[in-house]
Coordinates of N, CA and C in Angstrom, one line a residue:
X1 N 126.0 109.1 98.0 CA 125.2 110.2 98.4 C 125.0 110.1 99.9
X2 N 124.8 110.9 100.2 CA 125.3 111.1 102.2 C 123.4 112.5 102.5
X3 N 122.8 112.0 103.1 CA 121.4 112.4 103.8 C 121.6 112.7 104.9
X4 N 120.7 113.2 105.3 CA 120.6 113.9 106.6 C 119.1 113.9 106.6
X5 N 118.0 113.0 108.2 CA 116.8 113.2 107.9 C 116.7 113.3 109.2
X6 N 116.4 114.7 109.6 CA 115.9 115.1 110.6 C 114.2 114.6 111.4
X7 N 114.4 113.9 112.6 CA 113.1 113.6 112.8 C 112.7 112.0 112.6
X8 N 114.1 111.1 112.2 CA 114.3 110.2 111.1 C 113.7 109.0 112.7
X9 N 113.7 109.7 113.7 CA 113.4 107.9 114.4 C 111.5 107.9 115.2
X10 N 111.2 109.1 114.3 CA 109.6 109.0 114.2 C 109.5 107.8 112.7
X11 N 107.6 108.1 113.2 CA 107.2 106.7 112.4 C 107.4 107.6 110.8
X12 N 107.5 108.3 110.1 CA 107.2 108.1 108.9 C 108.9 109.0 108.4
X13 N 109.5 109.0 109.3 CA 111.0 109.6 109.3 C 111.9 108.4 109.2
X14 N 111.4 107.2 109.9 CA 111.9 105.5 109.9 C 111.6 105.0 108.7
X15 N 110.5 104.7 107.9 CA 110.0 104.8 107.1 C 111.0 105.1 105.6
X16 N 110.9 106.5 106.1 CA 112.2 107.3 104.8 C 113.7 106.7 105.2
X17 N 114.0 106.5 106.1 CA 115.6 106.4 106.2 C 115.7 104.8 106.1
X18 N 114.5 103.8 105.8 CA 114.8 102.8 105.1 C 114.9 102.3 104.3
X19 N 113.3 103.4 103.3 CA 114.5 103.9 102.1 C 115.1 104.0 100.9
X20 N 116.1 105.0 101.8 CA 117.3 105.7 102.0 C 118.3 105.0 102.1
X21 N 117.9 103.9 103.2 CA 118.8 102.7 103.0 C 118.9 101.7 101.9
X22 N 117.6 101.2 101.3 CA 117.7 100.5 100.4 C 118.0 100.8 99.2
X23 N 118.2 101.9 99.0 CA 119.0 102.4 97.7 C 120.2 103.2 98.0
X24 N 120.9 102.3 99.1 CA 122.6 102.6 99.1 C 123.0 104.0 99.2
X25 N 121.8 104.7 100.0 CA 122.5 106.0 100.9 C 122.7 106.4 101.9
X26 N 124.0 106.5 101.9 CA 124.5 106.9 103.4 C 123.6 107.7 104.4
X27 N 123.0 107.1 105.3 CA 122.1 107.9 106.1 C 122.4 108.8 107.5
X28 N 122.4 109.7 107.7 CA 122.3 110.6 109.2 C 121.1 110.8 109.8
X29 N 120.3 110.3 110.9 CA 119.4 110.8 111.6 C 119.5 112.0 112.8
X30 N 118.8 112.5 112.6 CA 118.9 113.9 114.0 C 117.2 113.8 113.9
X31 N 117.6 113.3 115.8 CA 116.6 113.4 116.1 C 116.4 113.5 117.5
X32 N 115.6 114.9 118.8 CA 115.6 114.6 120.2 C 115.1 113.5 120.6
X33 N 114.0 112.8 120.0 CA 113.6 111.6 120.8 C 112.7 112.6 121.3
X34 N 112.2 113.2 121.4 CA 111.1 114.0 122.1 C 109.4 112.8 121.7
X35 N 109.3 112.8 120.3 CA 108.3 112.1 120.4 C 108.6 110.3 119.0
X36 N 109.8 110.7 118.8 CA 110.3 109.5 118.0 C 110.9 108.5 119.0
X37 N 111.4 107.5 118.5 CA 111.8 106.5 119.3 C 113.1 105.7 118.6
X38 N 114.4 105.6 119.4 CA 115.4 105.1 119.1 C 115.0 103.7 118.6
X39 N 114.5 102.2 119.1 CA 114.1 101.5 118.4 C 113.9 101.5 116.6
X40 N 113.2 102.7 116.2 CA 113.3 102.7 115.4 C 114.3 103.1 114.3
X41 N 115.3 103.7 114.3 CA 116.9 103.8 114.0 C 116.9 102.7 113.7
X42 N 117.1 102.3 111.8 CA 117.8 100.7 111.7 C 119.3 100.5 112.2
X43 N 119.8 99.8 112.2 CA 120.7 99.6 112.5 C 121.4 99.8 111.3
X44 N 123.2 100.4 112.1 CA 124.1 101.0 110.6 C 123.9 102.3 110.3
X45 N 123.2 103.0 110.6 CA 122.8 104.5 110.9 C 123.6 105.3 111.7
X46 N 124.2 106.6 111.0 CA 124.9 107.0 112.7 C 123.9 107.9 112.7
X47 N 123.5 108.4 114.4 CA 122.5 108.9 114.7 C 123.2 110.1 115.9
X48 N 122.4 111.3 115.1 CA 122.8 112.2 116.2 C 121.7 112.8 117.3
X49 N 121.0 112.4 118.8 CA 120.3 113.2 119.4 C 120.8 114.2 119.7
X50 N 120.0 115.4 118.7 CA 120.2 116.7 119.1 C 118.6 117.3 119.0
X51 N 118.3 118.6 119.2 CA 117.7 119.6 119.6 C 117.7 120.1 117.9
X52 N 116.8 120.5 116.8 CA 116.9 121.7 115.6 C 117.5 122.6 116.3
X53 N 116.6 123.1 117.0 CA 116.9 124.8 117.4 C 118.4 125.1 117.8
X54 N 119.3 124.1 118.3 CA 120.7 124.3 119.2 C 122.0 124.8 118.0
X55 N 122.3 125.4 118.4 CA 123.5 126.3 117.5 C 124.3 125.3 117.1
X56 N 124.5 124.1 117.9 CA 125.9 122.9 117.7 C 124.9 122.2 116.7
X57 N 123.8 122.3 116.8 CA 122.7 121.7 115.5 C 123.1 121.6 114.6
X58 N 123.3 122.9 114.4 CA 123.6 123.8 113.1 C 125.0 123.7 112.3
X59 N 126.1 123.6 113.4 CA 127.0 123.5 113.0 C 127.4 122.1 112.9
X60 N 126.9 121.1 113.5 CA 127.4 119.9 112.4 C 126.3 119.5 111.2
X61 N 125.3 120.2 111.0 CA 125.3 120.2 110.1 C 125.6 120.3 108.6
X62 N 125.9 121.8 109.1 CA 127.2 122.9 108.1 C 128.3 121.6 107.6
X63 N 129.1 121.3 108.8 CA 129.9 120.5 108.4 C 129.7 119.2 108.2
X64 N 128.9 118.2 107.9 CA 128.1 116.9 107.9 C 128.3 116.7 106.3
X65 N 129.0 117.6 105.1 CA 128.9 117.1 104.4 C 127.6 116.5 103.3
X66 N 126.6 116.8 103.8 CA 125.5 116.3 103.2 C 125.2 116.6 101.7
X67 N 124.3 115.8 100.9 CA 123.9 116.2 99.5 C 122.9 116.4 99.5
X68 N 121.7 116.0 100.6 CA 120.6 116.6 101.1 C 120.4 116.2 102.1
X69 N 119.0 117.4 102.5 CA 118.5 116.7 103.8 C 116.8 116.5 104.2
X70 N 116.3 116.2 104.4 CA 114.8 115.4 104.3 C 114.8 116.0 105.8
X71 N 113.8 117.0 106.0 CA 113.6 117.8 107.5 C 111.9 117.2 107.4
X72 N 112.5 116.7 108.8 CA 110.5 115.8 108.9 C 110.8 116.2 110.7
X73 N 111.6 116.4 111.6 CA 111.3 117.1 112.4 C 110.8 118.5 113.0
X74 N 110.0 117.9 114.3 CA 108.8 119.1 114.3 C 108.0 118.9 115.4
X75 N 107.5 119.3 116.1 CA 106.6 119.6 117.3 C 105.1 119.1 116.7
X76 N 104.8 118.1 116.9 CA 103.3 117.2 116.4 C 102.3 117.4 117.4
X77 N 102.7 117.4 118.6 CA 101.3 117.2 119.5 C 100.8 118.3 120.0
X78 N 99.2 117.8 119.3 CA 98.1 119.1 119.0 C 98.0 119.4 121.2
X79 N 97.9 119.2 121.3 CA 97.7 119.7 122.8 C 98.7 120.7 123.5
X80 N 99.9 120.6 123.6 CA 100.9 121.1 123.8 C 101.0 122.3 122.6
X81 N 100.7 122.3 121.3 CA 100.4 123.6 120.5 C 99.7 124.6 121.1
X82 N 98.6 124.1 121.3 CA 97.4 124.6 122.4 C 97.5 125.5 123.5
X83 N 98.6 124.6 124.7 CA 99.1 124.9 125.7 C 100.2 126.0 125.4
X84 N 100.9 125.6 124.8 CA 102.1 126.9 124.6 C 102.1 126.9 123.0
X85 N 101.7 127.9 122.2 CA 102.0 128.1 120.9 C 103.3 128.9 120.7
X86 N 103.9 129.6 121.6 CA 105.2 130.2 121.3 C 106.1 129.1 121.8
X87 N 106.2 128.1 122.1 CA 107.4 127.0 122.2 C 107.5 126.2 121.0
X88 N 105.8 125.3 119.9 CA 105.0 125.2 118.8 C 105.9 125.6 118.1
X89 N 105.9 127.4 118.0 CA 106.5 128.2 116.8 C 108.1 128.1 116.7
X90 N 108.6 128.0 117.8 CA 110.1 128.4 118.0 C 110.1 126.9 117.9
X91 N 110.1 125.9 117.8 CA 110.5 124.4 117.4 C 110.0 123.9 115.8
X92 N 108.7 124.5 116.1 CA 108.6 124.3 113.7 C 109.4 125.6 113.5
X93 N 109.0 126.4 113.6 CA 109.3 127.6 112.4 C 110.9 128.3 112.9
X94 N 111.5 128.5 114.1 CA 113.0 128.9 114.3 C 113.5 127.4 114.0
X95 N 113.1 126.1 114.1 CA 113.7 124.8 114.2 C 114.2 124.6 112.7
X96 N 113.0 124.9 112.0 CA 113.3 124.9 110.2 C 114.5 125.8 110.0
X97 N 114.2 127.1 110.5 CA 115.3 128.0 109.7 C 116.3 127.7 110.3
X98 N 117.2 127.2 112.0 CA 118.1 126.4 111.9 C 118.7 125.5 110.9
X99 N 117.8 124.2 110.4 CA 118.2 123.5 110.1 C 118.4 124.0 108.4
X100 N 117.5 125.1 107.9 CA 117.9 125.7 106.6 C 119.6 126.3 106.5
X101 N 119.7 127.1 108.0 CA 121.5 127.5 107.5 C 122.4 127.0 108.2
X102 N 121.6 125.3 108.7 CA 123.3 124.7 108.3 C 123.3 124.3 107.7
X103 N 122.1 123.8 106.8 CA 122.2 123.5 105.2 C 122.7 124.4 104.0
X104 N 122.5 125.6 104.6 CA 123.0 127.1 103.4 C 124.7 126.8 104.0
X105 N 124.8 126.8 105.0 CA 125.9 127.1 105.6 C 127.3 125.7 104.7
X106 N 126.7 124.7 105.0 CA 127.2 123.2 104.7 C 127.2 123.2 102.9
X107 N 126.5 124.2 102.4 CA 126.7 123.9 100.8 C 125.5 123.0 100.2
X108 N 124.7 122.6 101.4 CA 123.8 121.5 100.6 C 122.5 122.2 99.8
X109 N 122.8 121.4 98.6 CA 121.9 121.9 97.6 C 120.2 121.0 97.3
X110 N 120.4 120.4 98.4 CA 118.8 119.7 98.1 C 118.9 119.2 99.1

C-alpha cells in the first residue's frame, strides 16, 4: 500500500506517518515546511516540499500512484487567519480541492 500524507512533517502528521510506517506502508510526505519541520520526517520516507495549492502539486499527485491519502495539511495559525482570511481560505479550502483532483485525477480511492 503506497500513502500520501500531506502536512506529514507537522506534529500529529509525524505521528501518522509513523504509523504508517509501522504497519509496512510505503509512505509519501508533502509538505511546505511553512509550519512543520523536516526533523520530523523519519527517516526512509521520500518527502516532497511542495505548496497544496501548486498545479505541479497536483500533478504528482495524479501520478504518485497512491491507494490513499491522509490530507492533514492546512494553514493553523489563528493570527495570520485573522490578518488575511482570503490567503486562510485559498490554502485550507482551494489547497483541499487541489489535493482532492489529484487524488480524482490519480484514481485514488481512499
Amino acid at each position: 500500500m503506497n500513502v500520501l500524507v500531506t502536512g506529514g512533517a507537522g506534529f500529529i502528521g509525524s505521528h501518522v506517518v509513523r504509523n504508517l510506517m509501522a504497519a509496512n506502508i510505503d509512505v509519501v510526505v508533502l509538505d511546505n515546511l511553512c509550519t512543520g519541520q523536516y526533523k520530523h520526517i523519519p527517516d526512509g520516507v521520500t518527502f516532497w516540499q511542495e505548496d497544496i495549492r501548486n498545479a505541479v502539486t497536483r500533478e504528482r499527485i495524479a501520478g504518485g500512484h497512491f491507494d490513499a491519502v491522509v490530507h492533514l495539511a492546512a494553514q493553523i495559525l489563528v493570527d495570520a487567519s485573522i490578518r488575511d482570511p482570503y490567503f486562510d481560505a485559498d490554502e485550507n479550502v482551494m489547497g483541499l480541492v487541489n489535493v482532492l483532483e489529484g487524488a480524482r485525477a490519480g484514481g485514488v480511492r481512499r
